[in-house]
XYZ file of C-alpha atoms in Angstrom:
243
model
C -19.647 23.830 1.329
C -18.354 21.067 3.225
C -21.372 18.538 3.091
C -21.665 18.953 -0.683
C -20.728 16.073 -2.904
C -17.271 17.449 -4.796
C -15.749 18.386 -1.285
C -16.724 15.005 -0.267
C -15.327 13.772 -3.579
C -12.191 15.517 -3.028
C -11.257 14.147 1.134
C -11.831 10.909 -1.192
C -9.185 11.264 -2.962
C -6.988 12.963 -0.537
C -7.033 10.144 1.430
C -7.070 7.375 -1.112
C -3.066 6.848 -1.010
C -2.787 6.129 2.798
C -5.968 3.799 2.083
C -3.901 1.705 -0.053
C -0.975 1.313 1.985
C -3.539 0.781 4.851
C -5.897 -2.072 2.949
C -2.402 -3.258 2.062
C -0.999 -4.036 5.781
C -4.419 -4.811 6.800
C -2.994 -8.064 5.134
C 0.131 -8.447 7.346
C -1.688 -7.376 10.477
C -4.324 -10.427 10.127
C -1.492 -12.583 10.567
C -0.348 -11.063 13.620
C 2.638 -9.205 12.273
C 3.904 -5.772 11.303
C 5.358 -4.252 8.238
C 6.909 -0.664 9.527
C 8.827 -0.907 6.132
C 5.134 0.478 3.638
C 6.677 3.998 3.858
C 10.022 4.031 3.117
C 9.193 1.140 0.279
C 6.484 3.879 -0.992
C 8.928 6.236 -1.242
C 11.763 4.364 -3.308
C 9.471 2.820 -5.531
C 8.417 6.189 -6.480
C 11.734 7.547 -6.730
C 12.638 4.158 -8.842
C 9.525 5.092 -11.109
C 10.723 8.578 -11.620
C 13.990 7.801 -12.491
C 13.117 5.662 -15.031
C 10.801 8.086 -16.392
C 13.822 10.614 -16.262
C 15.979 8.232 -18.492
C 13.210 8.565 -21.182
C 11.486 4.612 -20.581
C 7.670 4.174 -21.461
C 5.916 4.695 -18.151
C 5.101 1.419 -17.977
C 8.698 0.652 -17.533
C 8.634 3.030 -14.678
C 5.306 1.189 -13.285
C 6.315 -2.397 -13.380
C 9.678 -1.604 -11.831
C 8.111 -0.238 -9.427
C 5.369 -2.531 -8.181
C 8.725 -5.700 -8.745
C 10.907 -3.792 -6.521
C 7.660 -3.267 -3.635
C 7.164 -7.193 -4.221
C 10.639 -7.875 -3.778
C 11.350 -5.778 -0.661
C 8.158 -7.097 0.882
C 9.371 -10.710 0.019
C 13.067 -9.730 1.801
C 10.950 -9.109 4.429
C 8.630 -12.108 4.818
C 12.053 -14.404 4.095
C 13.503 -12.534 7.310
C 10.088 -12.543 9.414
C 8.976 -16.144 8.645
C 11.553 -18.325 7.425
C 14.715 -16.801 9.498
C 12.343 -15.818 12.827
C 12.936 -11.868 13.586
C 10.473 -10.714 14.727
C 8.652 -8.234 12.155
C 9.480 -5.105 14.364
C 13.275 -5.748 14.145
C 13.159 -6.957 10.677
C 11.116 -4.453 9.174
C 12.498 -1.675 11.211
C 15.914 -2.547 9.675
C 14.530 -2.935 5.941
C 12.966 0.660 6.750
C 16.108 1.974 6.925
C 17.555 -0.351 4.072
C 14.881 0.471 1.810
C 15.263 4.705 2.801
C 18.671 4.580 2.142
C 19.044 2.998 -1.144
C 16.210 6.031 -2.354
C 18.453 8.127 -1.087
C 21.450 6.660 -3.013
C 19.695 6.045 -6.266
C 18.412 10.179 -6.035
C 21.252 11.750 -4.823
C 19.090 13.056 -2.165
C 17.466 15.174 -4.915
C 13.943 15.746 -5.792
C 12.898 14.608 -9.296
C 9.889 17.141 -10.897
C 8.983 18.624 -13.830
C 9.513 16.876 -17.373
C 10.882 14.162 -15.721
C 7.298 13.373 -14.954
C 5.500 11.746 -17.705
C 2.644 14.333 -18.342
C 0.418 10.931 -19.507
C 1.403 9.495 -15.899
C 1.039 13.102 -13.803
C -2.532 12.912 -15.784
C -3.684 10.117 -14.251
C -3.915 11.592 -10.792
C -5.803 14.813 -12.131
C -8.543 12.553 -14.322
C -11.419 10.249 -13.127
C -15.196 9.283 -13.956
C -17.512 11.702 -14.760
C -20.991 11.568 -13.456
C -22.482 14.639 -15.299
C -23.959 17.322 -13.010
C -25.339 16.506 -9.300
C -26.790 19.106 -7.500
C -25.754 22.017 -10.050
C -22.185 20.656 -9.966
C -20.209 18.686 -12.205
C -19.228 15.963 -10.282
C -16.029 13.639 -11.332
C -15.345 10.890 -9.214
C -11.678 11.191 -9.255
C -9.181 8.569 -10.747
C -7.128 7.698 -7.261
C -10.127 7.094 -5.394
C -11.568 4.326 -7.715
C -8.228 2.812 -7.381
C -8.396 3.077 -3.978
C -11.951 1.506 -3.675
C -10.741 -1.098 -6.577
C -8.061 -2.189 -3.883
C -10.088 -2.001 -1.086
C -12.459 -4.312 -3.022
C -9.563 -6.768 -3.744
C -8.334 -7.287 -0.382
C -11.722 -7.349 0.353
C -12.614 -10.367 -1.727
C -8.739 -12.136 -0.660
C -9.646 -11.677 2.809
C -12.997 -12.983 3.155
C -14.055 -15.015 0.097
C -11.073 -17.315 -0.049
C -9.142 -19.909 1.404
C -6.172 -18.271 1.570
C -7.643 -15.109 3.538
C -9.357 -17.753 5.965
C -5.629 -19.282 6.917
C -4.556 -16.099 7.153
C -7.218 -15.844 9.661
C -5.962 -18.925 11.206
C -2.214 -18.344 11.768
C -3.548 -14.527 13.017
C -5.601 -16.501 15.797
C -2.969 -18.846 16.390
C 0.069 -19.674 14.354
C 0.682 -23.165 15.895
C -2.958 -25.031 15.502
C -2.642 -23.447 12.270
C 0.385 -25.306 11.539
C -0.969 -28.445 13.483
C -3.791 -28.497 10.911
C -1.502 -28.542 7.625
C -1.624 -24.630 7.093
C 1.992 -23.820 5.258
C 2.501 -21.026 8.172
C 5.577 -19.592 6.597
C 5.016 -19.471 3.226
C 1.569 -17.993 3.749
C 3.312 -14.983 6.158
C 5.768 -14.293 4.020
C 3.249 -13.842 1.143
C 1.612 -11.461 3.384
C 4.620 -9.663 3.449
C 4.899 -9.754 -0.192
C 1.301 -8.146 -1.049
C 1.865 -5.245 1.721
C 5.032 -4.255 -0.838
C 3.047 -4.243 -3.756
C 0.491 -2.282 -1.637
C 3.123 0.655 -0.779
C 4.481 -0.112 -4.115
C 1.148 1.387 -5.878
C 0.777 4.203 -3.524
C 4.460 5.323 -3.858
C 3.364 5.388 -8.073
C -0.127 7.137 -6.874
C 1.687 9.762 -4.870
C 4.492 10.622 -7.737
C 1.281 10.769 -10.142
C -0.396 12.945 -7.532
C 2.161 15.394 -6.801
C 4.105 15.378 -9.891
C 7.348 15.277 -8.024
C 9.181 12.675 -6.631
C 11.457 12.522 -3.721
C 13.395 9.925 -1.173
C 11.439 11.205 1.995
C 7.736 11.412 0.704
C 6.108 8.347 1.800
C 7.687 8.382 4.855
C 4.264 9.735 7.021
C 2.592 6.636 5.866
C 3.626 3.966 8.237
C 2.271 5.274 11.496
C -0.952 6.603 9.900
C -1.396 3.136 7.880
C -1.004 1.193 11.287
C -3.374 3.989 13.101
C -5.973 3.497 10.855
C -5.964 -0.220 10.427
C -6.415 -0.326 14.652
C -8.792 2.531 14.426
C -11.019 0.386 11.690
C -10.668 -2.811 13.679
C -14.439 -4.074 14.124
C -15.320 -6.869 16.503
C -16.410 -10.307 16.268
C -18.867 -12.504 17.814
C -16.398 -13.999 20.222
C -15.715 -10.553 21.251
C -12.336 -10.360 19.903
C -10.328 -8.158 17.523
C -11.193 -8.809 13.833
């Protein structure tokens, strides 16, 4: 059972929200930084979604809300790692705790389930692209994985097929003949900052659509296995250093 192609289908998409949040501080880590702050941000978007779902708002409310408040904590966080020099384990250690409490505050410490879940948005999770039958099975690739591989594919692209990935390569290698060269060192870091957010924005949404249930605590595992599996995927370059 386990080498057959819905099994395989399925680890996809178990593992297709800490992909996100890991594609996502891929970003931040090319730079030479760290953003401990992905789970905690994951969580309180998700709680921020599913409160605004609760008050009766179109989910898209509840989405873009969401994804602005992951954008804005991960630009607090660039603004305090590049422009006022803490270093990223301080500063993100402290918005960690910033960003759990206030999903605490804003939920009451409560979890949020049941009709307060947009079945259209809980639906998204359970859905995905069907391929028609494979080997006597009906095989559906499921919805979270190909937005999983969609973000994969957009870091992807930002990384290495443009300019700004390449100076993100540069201040990564080193921050100060990047800056020698004309590279805008800061506002390039904080950016970095900024699209990690977003990243643990989206999978705080996927894991509320997921689970059908929100609650202050539940992207809180992310972090360490985002940051295990970003070192554990490190490949090597020619020079024989970490890429």
């Amino acid at each position: 059972t386990f080498m057959t192609v819905r099994n395989w289908l399925n680890i996809t998409q178990q593992m297709s929200i800490l992909g996100v949040v890991a594609f996502a501080s891929t970003i931040v880590m090319v730079v030479g930084d760290f953003d401990l702050s992905v789970g905690a941000m994951a969580s309180l978007s998700g709680i921020l979604a599913a409160l605004i779902f609760q008050d009766g708002q179109p989910i898209m409310v509840g989405v873009t809300a969401a994804l602005l408040a992951g954008m804005f904590g991960g630009l607090l966080n660039g603004i305090l790692v590049a422009y006022a020099g803490i270093s990223a384990f301080v500063a993100t250690l402290g918005t960690l705790t910033i960003f759990s409490g206030i999903a605490f505050t804003i939920s009451g410490g409560k979890t949020i389930f049941g009709r307060a879940i947009p079945e259209g948005f809980s639906n998204f999770a359970r859905g995905g692209l069907a391929l028609g039958d494979i080997g006597g099975q009906s095989v559906t690739i499921p919805a979270l994985t190909i937005l999983a591989v969609f973000v994969l594919f957009a870091v992807w692209v930002l990384l290495e097929q443009t300019v700004y990935g390449r100076r993100l390569y540069a201040i990564g290698g080193n921050r100060e003949a990047a800056r020698l060269a004309g590279v805008k060192v800061r506002l390039l870091r904080a950016s970095a900052f900024n699209l990690s957010g977003a990243g643990a924005a989206i999978a705080g949404l996927m894991l509320v659509s997921r689970l059908a249930t929100a609650n202050p605590t539940q992207g809180d595992n992310l972090m360490l296995n985002a940051i295990a599996a970003v070192f554990l995927g490190m490949t090597m370059s020619e020079e024989g250093e970490p890429h």
